[in-house]
Structure formats: structure tokens, C-alpha cells
Amino acid sequence: MTTPPPALLIAGHGTRDEAGAEAFREFVRQLGCRHPQLPVSGGFLALSSPPLGEAVTELVGQGVRRFAAVPLMLVSAGHATDDIPAALAREKERNPGISYTYGRPLGPHPALLSVLERRLEEALGTQGRTPGDRAEVTVLLVGRGSTDAGANAEVHRAARLLWEGRGYAGVETAFVSLAAPDVPSGLDRCVKLGARRIVVLPYFLFPGVLPERVRDQTEGWAEAHPETEVRSADVIGPVPELLDLVMERYEEAVKGDHDRHDRHSHDQHGHHDHGHRQQGTHSHADTHAH
């Protein structure tokens, strides 16, 4: 008898913006339609419906006992590294007999960098098509911001990778909350570095309160600095590349689970494996060392 593959659980931040929450829910529906053989559910840590626990309950109600959870997040901030694992551990206590593996955040994957480049081209229109045009464009990549310096550093890494080989004058970073520089200060820095044309690029997956704040702050700064051309780009959005990347993270998590089972089987044949951990027990060394 063939063991069915683990289900897929998508974990989101949560937002006060209903359009952003609905974009997440529609994304989960699209994943389910793309993979009808796979049970797919999704939930939020806070602020939005459905909560993560309800998504787990939905899977359990379908007879699911094993699932792989993928954080629908760009950086490894507190939500991805602490809050979601803690929530999953609570669900395991509530639902004896289930087990799970935990995937990596999405990060500055090459596919997402290509989408960001596309968003820049859309914002620039016909003025960003040639290498000469791009050489006059400075990009301000704006992340969520965190009290975790490592999470903020991941936004800087994404900025560097976005700049590499694409011909822009520069890609600077700013944050919309909790970290410096903020959007106006980031724009000021671009001008000090000689920027003549700036595109503000939100490093967010879906619409929401924070991306809207980025746009509002950009527009406010532009009104006060009419001598500088400033444009706003769109968020990444529920593009096919994002759907594919989530499945890539799911497959990584499932493969890691299978590798642990293989090591355990090998152990049962007389070889002690110090690295084996029980399935469904979260640890950072276990799930983030990809």
C-alpha cells in the first residue's frame, strides 16, 4: 500500500487589510487547484481568518496525519523561526497522532528576484527597457522591518542580489517599521548618492497595510521633492513563480522528512544515528539547515 504524501499547510503573517488576507486565501485556493491530489490548507498567525489552528483542524478532518508546513514569508524573522513552530507544537498537542515537518521561508530566490525585476519594469514603463535607461535608475527596496538584525540583513542580501548584473545604478534598502532607515530617510540617501530617478519597490508578497504605508510615504516624500522623479512599484503578488516556489519549499521539507526516516531505518539495522530526531518535533538545526 502506497503511503500518501504529506499534506501542505501554508502559514501566513496575518494582516488588518482584508484585500491582503483575501489574496492569501486565494493563493491557497490556487495551490489546491494546481495540485488536486494534495490536501492543501492555509491559515494566519494573527489578525486574519482563518487562524492557523483552524487550518490544521481542516486537514485533520480530511484524515490527514502528516503535513509539511511552509511559512509564506520572505525572511526568517520571529514569525518564521519562533511563532509558527510554537503554534505547530500546540497543534500537535491538541491533535495526538499528527506529525509535521517545517519548510524554509521563501527568501530571495532567483524566481522571486525575476518577479521583482518585472515589477520594476512595469513601474518604469518604456523608460526602463535599455541598459542606458537602467543605469539612471536607483531602486529603494523596502522591507517589513524587524527587531531581529538578521532578518533585516536578509533584505540587504536581497537588494544586493537584485542589483547584481541587472544594470541599475544602485539598489538601496529601507524599512517601513521597526528598523532604520525608514522610507523617507532611504529616499534621502538615494538622492545623496546621486539618484536622478528612483523606483520604490516593496519587498512584500501581497497587498496590505504596510505596503500601502510604503506607497503613502513615497508619495509624501515625492511631493516635497518635485525635482526628483520617484515611482512606486507593486508587490510580488500571487504569480506562478510564487506558486512554484512554495511547492519547492514543500518538497524540500518532505525530502528532509524522508531522509530522517531513511536514517532511522538504517539505525534499526544496527547503526546508531545520533542525528535522528522524532518526526514532528521542531528544532532550528533540523529545519533550517538546508
XYZ file of C-alpha atoms in Angstrom:
290
model
C 0.000 0.000 0.000
C 1.407 3.367 -1.043
C 1.658 5.950 1.719
C 0.036 9.226 0.615
C 2.312 12.261 0.559
C 2.103 14.688 3.492
C -0.454 17.459 3.157
C 0.631 21.066 2.616
C -0.053 23.710 5.279
C 0.643 27.342 4.369
C 1.332 29.696 7.292
C 0.875 33.455 6.874
C 1.574 36.568 8.980
C -1.917 37.959 9.102
C -2.967 41.475 8.155
C -5.619 44.026 9.089
C -6.124 44.620 5.365
C -8.940 42.419 4.089
C -7.673 42.620 0.495
C -4.313 41.263 1.637
C -5.960 38.476 3.635
C -8.124 37.526 0.668
C -5.027 37.485 -1.588
C -3.517 34.892 0.783
C -6.692 32.807 0.834
C -6.966 32.931 -2.973
C -3.311 31.898 -3.212
C -4.028 28.831 -1.060
C -7.016 28.009 -3.284
C -4.845 28.304 -6.396
C -2.308 25.902 -4.905
C -5.085 23.425 -4.172
C -6.407 23.674 -7.738
C -2.920 23.177 -9.159
C -2.371 20.074 -7.033
C -5.759 18.381 -6.669
C -4.159 15.165 -5.401
C -2.659 17.012 -2.422
C -4.623 18.243 0.623
C -3.784 21.966 0.933
C -4.827 24.364 3.678
C -3.635 27.711 4.950
C -4.029 29.921 7.981
C -2.721 33.001 9.765
C -0.830 33.536 12.981
C -2.936 36.558 13.927
C -5.235 39.358 12.750
C -6.877 37.456 9.882
C -9.125 34.467 9.316
C -8.723 31.525 9.212
C -6.307 31.068 12.127
C -3.539 28.511 11.691
C -5.169 26.116 14.176
C -8.369 26.064 12.120
C -6.347 25.176 9.009
C -4.762 22.249 10.856
C -8.198 21.124 12.068
C -9.438 21.207 8.475
C -6.615 18.910 7.378
C -7.158 16.538 10.294
C -10.859 16.406 9.407
C -9.825 15.171 5.942
C -7.948 12.297 7.557
C -4.509 13.923 7.311
C -1.949 12.715 9.844
C 1.240 14.084 8.258
C 1.818 17.513 6.784
C 4.595 19.835 5.724
C 4.220 23.455 6.823
C 5.648 26.226 4.638
C 5.882 29.794 6.008
C 4.635 32.193 3.333
C 7.231 34.743 4.385
C 10.235 36.311 2.730
C 12.609 36.483 5.707
C 13.442 34.377 8.744
C 12.124 36.807 11.329
C 10.446 35.917 14.625
C 7.253 34.690 12.951
C 9.048 32.143 10.803
C 11.595 30.992 13.383
C 9.611 31.196 16.624
C 5.896 31.908 16.351
C 4.906 29.374 13.692
C 6.931 26.496 15.236
C 5.352 27.282 18.612
C 1.869 27.294 17.050
C 2.556 23.978 15.300
C 3.773 22.438 18.564
C 0.480 23.478 20.204
C -1.479 21.889 17.370
C 0.459 18.656 17.794
C -0.559 18.596 21.467
C -4.180 19.260 20.507
C -4.168 16.559 17.841
C -2.305 13.489 19.125
C -1.024 11.321 16.301
C -0.233 14.051 13.787
C 3.311 14.787 12.682
C 4.806 17.569 10.596
C 7.931 18.904 9.002
C 8.684 22.580 8.611
C 9.997 24.248 5.468
C 12.171 27.271 4.884
C 10.912 30.828 4.364
C 10.888 31.873 0.721
C 13.889 34.215 0.783
C 15.495 35.971 -2.199
C 15.019 33.021 -4.526
C 16.094 33.682 -8.148
C 12.494 33.277 -9.313
C 11.309 35.991 -6.900
C 14.180 38.267 -7.945
C 12.930 37.916 -11.525
C 9.433 38.924 -10.407
C 10.860 41.953 -8.575
C 12.700 42.919 -11.759
C 9.430 42.631 -13.654
C 7.690 44.891 -11.128
C 10.450 47.470 -11.661
C 9.996 47.312 -15.431
C 6.249 47.793 -15.031
C 6.812 50.862 -12.843
C 9.317 52.356 -15.292
C 7.305 51.599 -18.419
C 9.192 52.372 -21.601
C 11.840 54.293 -19.637
C 13.442 51.176 -18.126
C 13.964 48.930 -21.106
C 17.523 49.649 -22.212
C 20.819 49.356 -20.289
C 21.223 53.107 -20.630
C 17.828 53.681 -19.007
C 18.572 51.321 -16.157
C 21.905 52.979 -15.444
C 19.944 56.085 -14.393
C 17.595 54.193 -12.062
C 18.167 53.715 -8.358
C 15.928 51.200 -6.604
C 14.836 51.504 -2.987
C 13.868 48.032 -1.778
C 11.591 48.402 1.247
C 11.207 45.514 3.691
C 8.824 44.964 6.566
C 11.450 45.697 9.232
C 12.185 43.716 12.360
C 13.861 43.974 15.747
C 15.846 40.948 14.542
C 19.008 42.276 12.875
C 19.412 39.008 10.976
C 16.002 39.426 9.353
C 16.886 42.968 8.277
C 20.179 41.695 6.880
C 18.215 39.322 4.645
C 16.567 42.340 3.000
C 20.028 43.808 2.365
C 21.045 40.495 0.824
C 18.010 40.563 -1.457
C 18.934 44.111 -2.508
C 22.461 43.050 -3.417
C 21.227 40.051 -5.411
C 18.662 42.221 -7.205
C 21.370 44.730 -8.178
C 23.860 42.109 -9.358
C 24.073 42.031 -13.134
C 20.875 43.960 -13.835
C 22.406 47.335 -14.656
C 20.654 49.564 -12.129
C 22.642 52.472 -10.707
C 22.112 51.000 -7.265
C 19.684 49.141 -5.013
C 19.355 50.665 -1.548
C 17.299 49.369 1.372
C 14.762 50.848 3.773
C 12.135 49.520 6.176
C 8.556 50.503 6.822
C 8.593 49.672 10.550
C 10.815 48.699 13.494
C 14.141 49.333 11.723
C 16.131 52.146 10.141
C 16.307 53.705 7.672
C 12.642 54.444 7.126
C 11.290 55.195 3.645
C 11.890 58.987 3.655
C 15.422 58.501 5.009
C 16.074 55.835 2.389
C 14.947 58.214 -0.356
C 17.160 60.950 1.083
C 20.100 58.549 0.939
C 19.386 57.725 -2.707
C 19.499 61.423 -3.582
C 22.762 61.916 -1.673
C 24.224 59.094 -3.725
C 23.291 60.960 -6.912
C 20.000 59.311 -7.861
C 18.048 61.072 -10.587
C 15.276 58.543 -10.964
C 14.098 56.323 -8.088
C 11.728 53.373 -8.001
C 10.452 52.341 -4.587
C 9.982 48.578 -4.614
C 8.038 46.963 -1.727
C 9.528 43.640 -0.633
C 6.139 42.141 0.197
C 4.163 39.235 -1.186
C 0.645 40.668 -1.096
C -1.164 43.995 -0.604
C -1.758 45.123 2.948
C -1.425 47.896 5.496
C 2.375 48.042 5.341
C 2.753 48.117 1.533
C 0.117 50.845 1.458
C 2.116 52.771 4.051
C 5.194 52.450 1.842
C 3.283 53.960 -1.068
C 1.848 56.781 1.067
C 5.271 57.683 2.482
C 6.753 57.594 -1.009
C 4.090 59.916 -2.360
C 4.549 62.299 0.581
C 8.309 62.452 0.022
C 7.871 62.949 -3.738
C 5.540 65.905 -3.209
C 8.192 67.565 -1.055
C 10.960 66.825 -3.612
C 9.487 67.609 -7.058
C 12.986 67.826 -8.544
C 13.415 64.033 -8.188
C 11.443 61.530 -10.244
C 10.008 58.840 -7.946
C 7.825 55.923 -8.903
C 6.193 53.172 -6.861
C 6.260 49.523 -7.911
C 3.757 46.830 -6.970
C 4.144 43.946 -4.536
C 5.186 40.500 -5.778
C 1.629 39.144 -5.888
C 0.254 35.608 -6.419
C 2.307 34.934 -9.544
C 3.066 31.443 -10.940
C 6.670 31.776 -9.768
C 5.454 32.102 -6.178
C 3.193 29.074 -6.521
C 6.134 27.058 -7.847
C 8.452 28.250 -5.086
C 6.040 27.228 -2.328
C 5.916 23.741 -3.838
C 9.710 23.699 -3.983
C 9.840 24.514 -0.262
C 7.197 21.835 0.390
C 9.234 19.219 -1.496
C 12.377 20.216 0.424
C 10.551 19.721 3.716
C 9.115 16.370 2.632
C 12.504 15.174 1.382
C 14.060 16.117 4.710
C 11.361 14.074 6.434
C 12.062 11.101 4.186
C 15.798 11.426 4.827
C 15.154 11.207 8.577
C 13.013 8.086 8.079
C 15.776 6.553 5.958
C 18.351 7.259 8.673
C 16.017 5.785 11.289
C 15.564 2.624 9.197
C 19.328 2.361 8.840
C 19.636 2.790 12.614
C 17.234 -0.118 13.186
C 19.592 -2.342 11.185
C 22.357 -1.859 13.719
C 23.803 1.607 13.107
C 23.224 4.241 15.755
C 22.299 7.643 14.301
C 22.906 10.497 16.741
C 21.363 12.975 14.281
C 17.895 11.395 14.221
C 15.027 13.386 15.726
C 11.447 12.396 16.173
C 9.206 13.416 13.356
C 7.032 16.371 14.313
C 9.498 17.754 16.842
C 10.669 21.157 15.674
C 14.227 22.304 16.059
C 16.068 25.078 14.264
C 19.026 22.838 13.470
C 16.658 20.310 11.958
C 14.518 22.510 9.780
C 16.629 25.470 8.788
C 19.938 23.862 7.936
C 19.092 23.475 4.232
